[in-house]
Backbone as CSV, one residue per row, in Angstrom:
resi,resn,N_x,N_y,N_z,CA_x,CA_y,CA_z,C_x,C_y,C_z
1,MET,26.996,10.853,3.914,27.814,10.757,2.709,26.916,10.911,1.484
2,ASP,27.444,11.494,0.396,26.721,11.789,-0.835,25.778,12.970,-0.680
3,HIS,25.745,13.590,0.513,24.877,14.753,0.665,25.297,15.816,-0.335
4,VAL,24.314,16.343,-1.079,24.574,17.364,-2.090,23.958,18.674,-1.627
5,ARG,24.765,19.719,-1.632,24.298,21.040,-1.236,24.479,22.015,-2.386
6,VAL,23.477,22.850,-2.618,23.582,23.918,-3.607,24.137,25.152,-2.902
7,ILE,25.212,25.700,-3.432,25.819,26.895,-2.841,24.932,28.108,-3.143
8,ALA,24.499,28.788,-2.105,23.616,29.937,-2.272,24.381,31.130,-2.859
9,ARG,23.820,31.738,-3.880,24.393,32.954,-4.473,23.340,33.634,-5.325
10,ASP,23.652,34.809,-5.837,22.643,35.606,-6.526,22.679,35.450,-8.042
11,ARG,23.437,34.488,-8.559,23.498,34.259,-9.995,23.851,32.798,-10.244
12,VAL,23.652,32.348,-11.464,24.127,31.031,-11.875,25.117,31.232,-13.016
13,ASP,25.843,30.174,-13.349,26.839,30.246,-14.407,26.230,29.829,-15.739
14,ILE,26.489,30.621,-16.759,26.084,30.210,-18.109,26.838,28.931,-18.475
15,LEU,28.140,28.929,-18.180,28.966,27.733,-18.394,30.049,27.702,-17.322
16,GLY,29.738,27.078,-16.179,30.698,26.975,-15.085,31.840,26.045,-15.452
17,GLU,33.058,26.386,-15.022,34.254,25.584,-15.358,35.423,25.995,-14.461
18,GLY,36.599,25.408,-14.760,37.873,25.886,-14.263,38.046,25.935,-12.762
19,LEU,37.537,24.974,-12.021,37.606,24.982,-10.559,39.040,24.882,-10.030
20,PHE,39.303,25.624,-8.939,40.608,25.553,-8.284,40.430,25.833,-6.802
21,TRP,40.930,24.921,-5.952,40.900,25.155,-4.514,42.234,25.762,-4.093
22,SER,42.193,26.979,-3.545,43.396,27.658,-3.097,43.654,27.299,-1.639
23,VAL,44.653,26.449,-1.406,45.000,26.042,-0.042,45.466,27.240,0.768
24,ARG,46.280,28.092,0.177,46.853,29.215,0.922,45.806,30.242,1.334
25,ASP,44.716,30.355,0.552,43.689,31.341,0.857,42.436,30.737,1.480
26,GLY,42.318,29.409,1.432,41.124,28.767,1.963,39.861,29.125,1.206
27,VAL,39.983,29.267,-0.124,38.832,29.654,-0.943,38.762,28.780,-2.192
28,LEU,37.569,28.735,-2.753,37.339,28.045,-4.023,37.194,29.093,-5.111
29,LEU,37.883,28.864,-6.217,37.761,29.746,-7.387,37.243,28.936,-8.556
30,TRP,36.438,29.569,-9.382,35.981,28.922,-10.608,35.561,29.990,-11.596
31,THR,35.275,29.578,-12.824,34.952,30.534,-13.868,33.564,30.277,-14.446
32,ASP,33.014,31.309,-15.032,31.858,31.191,-15.917,32.371,31.583,-17.290
33,ILE,32.642,30.594,-18.127,33.313,30.852,-19.404,32.546,31.881,-20.227
34,LEU,31.300,31.578,-20.546,30.520,32.447,-21.418,30.033,33.696,-20.702
35,GLY,29.899,33.627,-19.384,29.526,34.797,-18.608,30.687,35.744,-18.371
36,LYS,31.904,35.330,-18.750,33.112,36.137,-18.624,33.314,36.601,-17.180
37,ARG,33.308,35.602,-16.262,33.443,35.946,-14.853,34.345,34.942,-14.125
38,ILE,35.092,35.459,-13.149,35.804,34.649,-12.176,35.041,34.754,-10.865
39,ASN,34.770,33.605,-10.244,34.005,33.555,-9.001,34.876,33.056,-7.859
40,ARG,34.545,33.482,-6.646,35.270,33.030,-5.463,34.289,32.745,-4.325
41,LEU,34.395,31.545,-3.761,33.615,31.155,-2.594,34.545,31.056,-1.401
42,THR,34.162,31.699,-0.292,34.860,31.537,0.970,34.004,30.651,1.862
43,PRO,34.300,29.346,1.938,33.434,28.432,2.691,33.245,28.817,4.148
44,ALA,34.254,29.426,4.758,34.156,29.769,6.178,33.033,30.752,6.457
45,THR,32.704,31.594,5.471,31.649,32.602,5.656,30.456,32.397,4.733
46,GLY,30.639,31.593,3.679,29.589,31.427,2.681,29.552,32.543,1.658
47,GLN,30.468,33.495,1.743,30.475,34.629,0.817,30.904,34.193,-0.579
48,VAL,30.169,34.657,-1.587,30.520,34.427,-2.982,30.738,35.780,-3.651
49,GLU,31.895,35.937,-4.274,32.233,37.170,-4.980,32.475,36.856,-6.448
50,SER,32.399,37.877,-7.295,32.507,37.657,-8.727,33.142,38.870,-9.394
51,TRP,34.018,38.599,-10.374,34.679,39.669,-11.110,34.505,39.427,-12.615
52,GLU,34.249,40.476,-13.357,34.094,40.384,-14.808,35.464,40.401,-15.475
53,THR,35.649,39.552,-16.472,36.911,39.467,-17.207,36.756,40.083,-18.598
54,PRO,37.863,40.470,-19.233,37.762,41.146,-20.530,37.358,40.244,-21.689
55,ASP,37.378,38.949,-21.488,36.998,38.005,-22.547,36.542,36.719,-21.851
56,VAL,36.146,35.733,-22.636,35.759,34.449,-22.053,36.911,33.909,-21.218
57,VAL,36.586,33.224,-20.115,37.626,32.776,-19.190,37.405,31.303,-18.867
58,GLY,38.367,30.465,-19.245,38.191,29.020,-19.134,38.568,28.432,-17.797
59,TRP,39.581,28.998,-17.130,40.102,28.401,-15.907,40.911,29.429,-15.140
60,ILE,41.143,29.128,-13.859,42.016,29.934,-13.018,42.791,28.986,-12.109
61,ILE,44.103,29.228,-11.981,45.003,28.346,-11.231,45.947,29.211,-10.407
62,GLY,46.273,28.766,-9.205,47.183,29.500,-8.348,48.580,29.606,-8.927
63,ARG,49.228,30.720,-8.612,50.580,30.999,-9.090,51.529,30.949,-7.902
64,ALA,52.616,30.201,-8.025,53.528,30.019,-6.899,54.091,31.338,-6.392
65,SER,54.273,32.309,-7.276,54.831,33.607,-6.896,53.787,34.554,-6.323
66,GLY,52.533,34.106,-6.267,51.452,34.924,-5.724,50.410,35.242,-6.775
67,GLY,49.173,35.384,-6.346,48.098,35.634,-7.297,47.745,34.382,-8.078
68,PHE,47.262,34.588,-9.310,46.754,33.477,-10.107,47.110,33.678,-11.570
69,VAL,46.978,32.607,-12.333,46.983,32.691,-13.791,45.630,32.169,-14.274
70,ALA,45.192,32.695,-15.407,43.887,32.311,-15.946,43.967,32.217,-17.458
71,GLY,43.134,31.353,-18.027,43.000,31.266,-19.465,41.911,32.219,-19.906
72,ILE,42.269,33.255,-20.615,41.320,34.289,-21.028,41.422,34.479,-22.535
73,GLY,40.298,34.317,-23.218,40.290,34.430,-24.673,41.115,33.339,-25.306
74,ARG,42.244,33.724,-25.887,43.210,32.770,-26.446,44.594,33.082,-25.878
75,SER,44.615,33.261,-24.554,45.868,33.644,-23.914,45.920,33.137,-22.477
76,VAL,47.106,33.211,-21.891,47.298,33.000,-20.457,47.569,34.366,-19.845
77,ALA,46.850,34.675,-18.771,46.954,35.984,-18.146,47.295,35.862,-16.669
78,SER,47.963,36.882,-16.143,48.201,37.005,-14.711,47.007,37.736,-14.102
79,VAL,46.492,37.187,-12.992,45.285,37.745,-12.385,45.493,37.969,-10.891
80,SER,45.062,39.120,-10.418,44.944,39.403,-8.994,43.491,39.744,-8.711
81,LEU,43.031,39.438,-7.503,41.617,39.632,-7.192,41.335,40.755,-6.200
82,ASP,42.282,41.128,-5.383,42.017,42.119,-4.331,43.039,43.258,-4.372
83,PRO,42.859,44.270,-5.237,41.757,44.469,-6.173,41.973,43.682,-7.463
84,PHE,40.939,43.631,-8.297,41.022,42.844,-9.532,41.928,43.519,-10.545
85,SER,42.827,42.733,-11.131,43.642,43.184,-12.253,43.951,41.987,-13.128
86,CYS,44.193,42.246,-14.392,44.404,41.170,-15.368,45.404,41.648,-16.407
87,GLU,46.461,40.881,-16.603,47.496,41.258,-17.562,47.910,40.035,-18.371
88,THR,47.882,40.142,-19.683,48.245,39.025,-20.546,49.718,38.675,-20.386
89,LEU,49.990,37.388,-20.163,51.356,36.891,-20.110,51.831,36.427,-21.482
90,ALA,50.960,35.713,-22.195,51.335,35.194,-23.510,50.082,34.778,-24.273
91,ALA,50.066,35.098,-25.552,48.994,34.633,-26.427,49.333,33.236,-26.931
92,ILE,48.320,32.391,-27.042,48.523,31.031,-27.536,48.751,31.091,-29.040
93,PRO,49.860,30.598,-29.534,50.170,30.728,-30.959,49.307,29.828,-31.838
94,GLY,49.003,30.333,-33.030,48.340,29.520,-34.044,46.874,29.267,-33.832
95,GLU,46.238,29.989,-32.908,44.825,29.744,-32.645,43.936,30.656,-33.488
96,PRO,42.974,30.080,-34.238,42.058,30.908,-35.019,41.124,31.718,-34.125
97,GLU,40.579,32.801,-34.659,39.697,33.668,-33.881,38.429,32.953,-33.445
98,ALA,38.071,31.885,-34.117,36.863,31.138,-33.754,37.099,30.206,-32.567
99,ASN,38.314,30.183,-32.030,38.651,29.312,-30.903,38.716,30.103,-29.592
100,ARG,38.693,29.348,-28.493,38.852,29.913,-27.151,39.535,28.881,-26.255
101,VAL,40.005,29.328,-25.098,40.527,28.389,-24.103,39.361,27.611,-23.503
102,ASN,39.671,26.429,-22.959,38.648,25.673,-22.236,39.151,25.298,-20.850
103,ASP,39.761,24.147,-20.666,40.137,23.676,-19.342,41.650,23.534,-19.242
104,ALA,42.179,23.447,-17.986,43.628,23.371,-17.796,43.954,22.771,-16.437
105,ALA,45.217,22.384,-16.277,45.728,21.901,-14.989,47.226,22.157,-14.937
106,ALA,47.758,22.291,-13.722,49.200,22.394,-13.521,49.730,21.044,-13.056
107,ASP,51.002,20.788,-13.333,51.627,19.563,-12.839,52.593,19.887,-11.705
108,ALA,53.263,18.877,-11.179,54.106,19.047,-9.995,55.297,19.962,-10.247
109,GLN,55.717,20.102,-11.496,56.831,20.982,-11.835,56.368,22.400,-12.185
110,GLY,55.055,22.652,-12.065,54.538,23.998,-12.303,54.244,24.329,-13.743
111,ARG,54.232,23.313,-14.613,53.840,23.536,-16.002,52.322,23.537,-16.114
112,LEU,51.802,24.268,-17.085,50.376,24.253,-17.369,50.099,23.396,-18.595
113,TRP,48.995,22.634,-18.527,48.500,21.848,-19.658,47.101,22.358,-19.961
114,LEU,46.874,22.842,-21.168,45.611,23.513,-21.455,45.129,23.236,-22.866
115,GLY,43.808,23.218,-22.997,43.199,22.947,-24.283,42.505,24.168,-24.855
116,THR,42.401,24.195,-26.182,41.613,25.207,-26.885,40.585,24.506,-27.753
117,MET,39.522,25.222,-28.078,38.414,24.602,-28.811,37.625,25.656,-29.570
118,PRO,36.843,25.240,-30.565,35.993,26.194,-31.263,34.797,26.602,-30.402
119,PHE,34.412,27.876,-30.491,33.229,28.340,-29.779,32.011,27.485,-30.113
120,ALA,31.913,27.067,-31.369,30.737,26.334,-31.827,30.733,24.871,-31.418
121,CYS,31.831,24.362,-30.874,31.920,22.962,-30.417,31.607,21.972,-31.532
122,ASP,31.987,22.308,-32.761,31.501,21.500,-33.881,32.572,20.858,-34.752
123,VAL,33.791,21.397,-34.756,34.839,20.854,-35.621,36.139,20.772,-34.825
124,PRO,37.024,19.838,-35.169,38.264,19.649,-34.416,39.348,20.654,-34.782
125,THR,39.128,21.914,-34.426,40.132,22.951,-34.677,40.904,23.310,-33.407
126,GLY,40.582,22.637,-32.300,41.247,22.914,-31.036,42.560,22.158,-30.908
127,ALA,43.275,22.462,-29.835,44.590,21.851,-29.629,44.853,21.688,-28.136
128,PHE,45.888,20.910,-27.835,46.327,20.696,-26.463,47.744,21.234,-26.351
129,HIS,47.956,22.164,-25.402,49.221,22.871,-25.284,49.851,22.676,-23.913
130,ARG,51.168,22.842,-23.868,51.916,22.964,-22.617,52.453,24.389,-22.538
131,PHE,52.326,24.982,-21.346,52.854,26.328,-21.122,53.818,26.269,-19.954
132,ALA,55.096,26.536,-20.215,56.127,26.434,-19.181,57.145,27.549,-19.366
133,LYS,57.460,28.242,-18.270,58.445,29.324,-18.297,58.127,30.350,-19.376
134,GLY,56.842,30.631,-19.544,56.421,31.672,-20.472,56.331,31.270,-21.920
135,ALA,56.533,29.985,-22.234,56.546,29.537,-23.627,55.559,28.394,-23.849
136,PHE,54.935,28.401,-25.025,53.988,27.353,-25.399,54.660,26.284,-26.248
137,THR,54.219,25.034,-26.027,54.597,23.905,-26.865,53.337,23.127,-27.180
138,ARG,53.174,22.704,-28.422,52.046,21.844,-28.776,52.278,20.484,-28.120
139,ALA,51.421,20.133,-27.152,51.644,18.922,-26.362,51.254,17.659,-27.105
140,ASP,50.311,17.791,-28.014,49.760,16.618,-28.699,49.343,17.077,-30.086
141,ALA,49.754,16.357,-31.108,49.448,16.756,-32.483,47.984,16.519,-32.848
142,THR,47.251,15.786,-32.026,45.864,15.455,-32.325,44.980,16.703,-32.261
143,PRO,44.116,16.935,-33.257,43.172,18.045,-33.167,42.019,17.708,-32.223
144,TYR,41.491,18.710,-31.538,40.430,18.517,-30.555,39.198,19.345,-30.909
145,THR,38.042,18.782,-30.564,36.788,19.525,-30.686,36.401,20.138,-29.344
146,ILE,36.391,19.328,-28.276,36.081,19.840,-26.934,37.078,19.236,-25.952
147,PRO,38.302,19.794,-25.857,39.300,19.265,-24.927,38.888,19.563,-23.492
148,ASN,39.044,18.611,-22.620,38.558,18.771,-21.251,39.380,17.975,-20.255
149,GLY,39.318,18.445,-19.017,39.735,17.687,-17.847,41.166,17.263,-17.751
150,PRO,42.160,18.035,-18.178,43.497,17.524,-17.904,43.685,17.368,-16.399
151,THR,44.231,16.249,-16.002,44.514,15.993,-14.591,45.682,15.024,-14.496
152,ILE,46.428,15.131,-13.405,47.629,14.319,-13.201,47.349,13.310,-12.098
153,ASP,47.739,12.050,-12.278,47.502,11.051,-11.239,48.367,11.356,-10.020
154,PRO,47.988,10.867,-8.833,48.692,11.242,-7.597,50.182,10.950,-7.592
155,GLU,50.615,9.971,-8.359,52.042,9.637,-8.397,52.796,10.371,-9.502
156,GLY,52.087,11.164,-10.287,52.728,11.942,-11.332,53.182,11.147,-12.529
157,ARG,52.642,9.949,-12.686,53.078,9.094,-13.798,52.312,9.332,-15.086
158,PHE,51.053,9.756,-14.940,50.177,9.874,-16.100,49.437,11.205,-16.105
159,LEU,49.174,11.683,-17.295,48.255,12.793,-17.510,47.038,12.245,-18.237
160,LEU,45.855,12.576,-17.741,44.607,12.168,-18.380,43.949,13.376,-19.031
161,HIS,43.384,13.165,-20.190,42.764,14.240,-20.952,41.666,13.617,-21.807
162,THR,40.676,14.433,-22.185,39.584,13.895,-22.984,39.164,14.866,-24.069
163,ASP,38.614,14.332,-25.122,37.832,15.126,-26.062,36.385,14.720,-25.802
164,SER,35.638,15.611,-25.150,34.269,15.269,-24.759,33.419,14.849,-25.945
165,ALA,33.709,15.409,-27.120,32.939,15.064,-28.309,33.124,13.604,-28.702
166,MET,34.242,13.008,-28.324,34.517,11.608,-28.645,34.017,10.657,-27.568
167,GLY,33.839,11.161,-26.351,33.395,10.302,-25.260,34.462,9.354,-24.747
168,VAL,35.728,9.747,-24.900,36.836,8.890,-24.483,37.800,9.693,-23.613
169,ILE,38.211,9.110,-22.480,39.277,9.677,-21.671,40.576,8.995,-22.082
170,PHE,41.551,9.801,-22.462,42.838,9.275,-22.897,43.867,9.418,-21.774
171,ARG,44.865,8.553,-21.816,45.931,8.591,-20.828,47.280,8.653,-21.530
172,TYR,48.153,9.520,-21.014,49.504,9.668,-21.539,50.499,9.410,-20.415
173,ALA,51.543,8.695,-20.697,52.656,8.646,-19.765,53.271,10.034,-19.709
174,LEU,53.632,10.465,-18.513,54.173,11.816,-18.320,55.575,11.691,-17.741
175,GLU,56.556,12.161,-18.496,57.939,12.061,-18.046,58.703,13.309,-18.446
176,ASP,59.153,14.041,-17.428,59.975,15.227,-17.623,59.306,16.229,-18.574
177,GLY,57.997,16.423,-18.386,57.286,17.429,-19.168,56.933,17.020,-20.573
178,THR,57.129,15.761,-20.891,56.813,15.263,-22.237,55.746,14.181,-22.146
179,LEU,54.797,14.234,-23.057,53.741,13.240,-23.085,54.148,12.048,-23.925
180,GLY,53.843,10.867,-23.423,54.044,9.658,-24.205,52.888,9.438,-25.176
181,LYS,52.756,8.225,-25.652,51.712,7.885,-26.603,50.331,8.049,-25.986
182,ARG,49.399,8.581,-26.758,48.022,8.728,-26.298,47.305,7.385,-26.402
183,GLU,46.780,6.921,-25.255,46.098,5.636,-25.218,44.706,5.779,-24.629
184,PRO,43.686,5.163,-25.229,42.343,5.198,-24.646,42.355,4.547,-23.261
185,PHE,41.735,5.218,-22.282,41.695,4.699,-20.913,40.277,4.324,-20.507
186,ILE,39.332,5.237,-20.703,37.924,4.953,-20.397,37.075,5.421,-21.567
187,SER,36.309,4.505,-22.152,35.352,4.843,-23.208,33.960,4.880,-22.596
188,PHE,33.313,6.023,-22.675,32.002,6.178,-22.063,30.929,5.415,-22.838
189,GLU,30.103,4.705,-22.088,29.005,3.951,-22.677,27.748,4.813,-22.750
190,ALA,26.753,4.323,-23.492,25.474,5.026,-23.597,24.884,5.219,-22.206
191,GLY,24.425,6.423,-21.922,23.841,6.729,-20.629,24.815,7.312,-19.616
192,TRP,26.096,7.281,-19.938,27.101,7.826,-19.026,27.298,9.328,-19.198
193,GLY,26.731,9.913,-20.249,26.995,11.302,-20.574,28.319,11.422,-21.310
194,ALA,28.867,12.640,-21.308,30.163,12.899,-21.935,31.168,13.265,-20.855
195,PRO,32.387,12.720,-20.914,33.391,13.048,-19.901,33.818,14.507,-20.016
196,ASP,33.813,15.192,-18.880,34.172,16.615,-18.857,35.335,16.802,-17.879
197,GLY,35.230,17.721,-16.931,36.313,17.954,-15.994,36.577,16.745,-15.106
198,MET,37.827,16.593,-14.640,38.220,15.413,-13.871,39.163,15.798,-12.746
199,THR,39.199,14.948,-11.712,40.165,15.110,-10.640,40.389,13.770,-9.948
200,PHE,41.567,13.577,-9.386,41.869,12.364,-8.634,41.648,12.584,-7.150
201,ASP,41.278,11.509,-6.437,41.282,11.566,-4.978,42.595,10.980,-4.464
202,ALA,42.779,11.033,-3.151,44.048,10.597,-2.561,44.280,9.101,-2.686
203,GLU,43.239,8.335,-2.979,43.354,6.893,-3.134,43.659,6.489,-4.569
204,GLY,43.784,7.467,-5.468,44.096,7.177,-6.859,42.887,6.876,-7.716
205,TYR,41.691,7.134,-7.219,40.474,6.969,-7.999,40.168,8.273,-8.733
206,LEU,39.598,8.142,-9.898,39.318,9.283,-10.762,37.855,9.681,-10.672
207,TRP,37.605,10.971,-10.436,36.249,11.513,-10.418,36.032,12.319,-11.689
208,VAL,34.918,12.058,-12.363,34.659,12.683,-13.653,33.290,13.351,-13.644
209,ALA,33.256,14.620,-14.076,31.992,15.316,-14.293,31.375,14.784,-15.583
210,CYS,30.127,14.334,-15.501,29.487,13.679,-16.642,28.438,14.599,-17.251
211,TRP,28.850,15.306,-18.283,27.984,16.259,-18.980,26.819,15.514,-19.628
212,GLY,25.624,15.993,-19.341,24.432,15.382,-19.926,23.857,14.234,-19.137
213,ALA,24.537,13.805,-18.065,24.082,12.649,-17.291,23.751,12.985,-15.840
214,SER,23.811,14.269,-15.464,23.387,14.721,-14.132,24.141,14.033,-12.996
215,CYS,25.455,13.860,-13.154,26.192,13.158,-12.101,27.690,13.386,-12.204
216,VAL,28.372,13.006,-11.124,29.814,12.759,-11.166,29.999,11.271,-10.913
217,THR,31.000,10.687,-11.565,31.253,9.254,-11.456,32.675,9.021,-10.980
218,ARG,32.824,8.064,-10.075,34.147,7.687,-9.573,34.584,6.400,-10.264
219,PHE,35.810,6.434,-10.806,36.364,5.283,-11.515,37.573,4.737,-10.737
220,ALA,37.660,3.412,-10.661,38.797,2.755,-10.026,40.057,2.963,-10.868
221,PRO,41.230,2.694,-10.293,42.472,2.873,-11.049,42.540,2.076,-12.348
222,ASP,41.755,1.014,-12.472,41.745,0.261,-13.734,40.698,0.782,-14.714
223,GLY,39.992,1.871,-14.366,39.000,2.457,-15.256,37.591,1.949,-15.070
224,THR,37.356,1.100,-14.091,36.015,0.571,-13.834,35.185,1.575,-13.030
225,PRO,33.959,1.884,-13.468,33.115,2.781,-12.669,32.661,2.087,-11.391
226,VAL,32.826,2.766,-10.259,32.492,2.138,-8.979,31.453,2.929,-8.187
227,ARG,31.182,4.153,-8.609,30.251,4.969,-7.845,29.722,6.112,-8.690
228,ARG,28.459,6.446,-8.460,27.826,7.550,-9.182,27.076,8.405,-8.172
229,ILE,27.288,9.719,-8.218,26.567,10.638,-7.341,25.694,11.539,-8.213
230,ALA,24.382,11.415,-8.036,23.431,12.176,-8.845,23.386,13.630,-8.394
231,LEU,23.171,14.514,-9.344,23.088,15.950,-9.096,21.852,16.521,-9.792
232,PRO,21.281,17.602,-9.251,20.026,18.135,-9.797,20.220,19.095,-10.965
233,ALA,21.136,18.787,-11.858,21.349,19.549,-13.085,21.933,18.587,-14.098
234,SER,21.649,18.805,-15.365,22.092,17.832,-16.371,23.501,18.105,-16.886
235,GLN,23.853,19.378,-17.049,25.118,19.737,-17.688,26.210,19.943,-16.628
236,ILE,26.763,18.831,-16.162,27.787,18.844,-15.122,29.147,18.981,-15.798
237,SER,29.919,20.021,-15.418,31.074,20.393,-16.229,32.437,20.163,-15.590
238,ASN,32.544,20.211,-14.249,33.864,20.051,-13.647,33.709,19.700,-12.174
239,CYS,34.787,19.194,-11.578,34.752,18.836,-10.161,36.156,18.959,-9.580
240,VAL,36.224,19.303,-8.296,37.515,19.450,-7.630,37.324,19.221,-6.137
241,PHE,38.347,18.690,-5.483,38.311,18.561,-4.030,38.686,19.894,-3.394
242,GLY,38.031,20.200,-2.273,38.313,21.432,-1.570,37.878,21.338,-0.123
243,GLY,37.879,22.479,0.550,37.595,22.531,1.972,38.878,22.408,2.770
244,PRO,38.874,22.810,4.035,40.089,22.776,4.858,40.748,21.405,4.932
245,ASN,39.958,20.355,4.861,40.485,18.992,4.921,40.484,18.292,3.566
246,LEU,40.196,19.044,2.524,40.107,18.490,1.164,39.167,17.289,1.112
247,ASP,38.072,17.368,1.879,37.118,16.258,1.946,35.747,16.631,1.396
248,ARG,35.694,17.674,0.585,34.484,18.061,-0.117,34.783,18.088,-1.605
249,ILE,33.793,17.769,-2.414,33.931,17.934,-3.855,33.007,19.075,-4.275
250,TYR,33.582,20.047,-4.961,32.791,21.127,-5.543,32.600,20.836,-7.029
251,VAL,31.397,21.117,-7.518,31.015,20.732,-8.874,30.345,21.910,-9.572
252,THR,30.796,22.212,-10.779,30.167,23.260,-11.586,29.179,22.656,-12.579
253,SER,28.292,23.514,-13.053,27.311,23.105,-14.069,27.042,24.286,-14.995
254,ALA,26.193,24.067,-15.990,25.919,25.097,-16.994,24.422,25.298,-17.177
255,ALA,24.038,26.571,-17.305,22.644,26.920,-17.577,22.375,27.084,-19.066
256,ASP,23.444,27.178,-19.852,23.308,27.460,-21.278,22.509,26.377,-21.996
257,GLY,21.405,26.755,-22.603,20.625,25.841,-23.427,19.651,24.953,-22.700
258,VAL,19.513,25.110,-21.377,18.578,24.271,-20.629,17.685,25.132,-19.743
259,GLU,16.504,24.611,-19.458,15.579,25.249,-18.521,15.492,24.350,-17.295
260,GLU,16.399,24.558,-16.345,16.469,23.734,-15.149,16.612,24.624,-13.923
261,ALA,15.943,24.272,-12.859,15.990,25.085,-11.639,17.414,25.245,-11.114
262,GLN,18.237,24.193,-11.243,19.597,24.236,-10.721,20.661,24.245,-11.825
263,GLY,20.258,24.444,-13.055,21.238,24.564,-14.126,22.131,25.767,-13.889
264,GLY,23.435,25.573,-13.937,24.378,26.656,-13.688,24.729,26.841,-12.227
265,ALA,24.208,25.978,-11.360,24.507,26.073,-9.925,25.885,25.501,-9.615
266,LEU,26.403,25.882,-8.454,27.611,25.281,-7.896,27.177,24.355,-6.780
267,PHE,27.675,23.118,-6.808,27.280,22.111,-5.822,28.456,21.739,-4.923
268,GLU,28.130,21.313,-3.712,29.111,20.772,-2.779,28.669,19.377,-2.364
269,ILE,29.580,18.413,-2.451,29.295,17.014,-2.134,30.186,16.563,-0.990
270,ASP,29.623,15.741,-0.108,30.414,15.037,0.909,30.686,13.639,0.363
271,PRO,31.883,13.382,-0.197,32.130,12.108,-0.884,32.622,10.983,0.015
272,GLY,33.017,11.294,1.247,33.550,10.258,2.116,34.985,9.883,1.815
273,CYS,35.698,10.722,1.091,37.116,10.517,0.814,37.761,11.885,0.658
274,ARG,39.069,11.892,0.493,39.789,13.154,0.404,40.535,13.285,-0.916
275,GLY,40.806,14.530,-1.259,41.622,14.808,-2.419,43.025,15.204,-2.017
276,LEU,43.762,15.757,-2.973,45.136,16.185,-2.766,45.259,17.676,-3.068
277,PRO,46.204,18.369,-2.439,46.386,19.787,-2.747,46.732,19.975,-4.223
278,PRO,46.173,20.985,-4.857,46.462,21.191,-6.280,47.868,21.754,-6.498
279,PHE,48.417,21.516,-7.667,49.702,22.098,-8.028,49.510,23.547,-8.467
280,LEU,50.586,24.321,-8.378,50.572,25.735,-8.752,51.418,25.961,-10.002
281,TYR,51.079,27.014,-10.731,51.902,27.408,-11.862,53.166,28.088,-11.344
282,GLN,54.318,27.696,-11.899,55.593,28.290,-11.518,56.206,28.991,-12.717
283,ASP,56.510,30.275,-12.543,57.117,31.063,-13.637,58.505,30.524,-13.974
């Protein structure tokens, strides 16, 4: 348990993000935002493939009707991989040119929850949006600097989201596609890094990628940290359960701005617990 493996491949990610385990295909997908690439790992063979995208790409999520949707530039796009094709579904309204997509998640009803942020990561010009049936709604009036890690608890009662620049994970009651009041859930202490991508396990515990702290941390349902798994890179950006039994955690990292042997690597962890199948986007 806690064994950490570096996935062998011929490149690293400038800014790895947007992990998605495709149950139907038995593959892991993730993005390199600044490298403008979608990556695919087939664990059964160890093969890693990569496709270049027309703009920065924040995330990729399975589509119930087939293929995938991805956040590209300041839009949501339909994506196919074999062969590669990309078609814009909708541009995110009201986003300045200095902004880009960052992270996203689907809920049980097939809605997408996604954040936008400034390229410079310096001012709160970003936003949190809902995308459902081809239309965008501003999910939260709060401006964001680095929106990250939307994830839904296993019972579908809450949506968790963070502004990494603030170091706080917020929780919203989720009812019929509407967010309740934003409430602080976990405030990161000194030495914990910044909260980035997140995912729940089947027991209702929250796993958080800790940017700047070289680890992923598991939090109990009451927000108490109960476990830390160290990783050989400092800029840990996202995590997701995957594998045929959903008993592996895959973790992305970033090479941008650091000189580290494993910066930008993709890691696989044996956590000793299981995750849940991810939700798909439904048109």
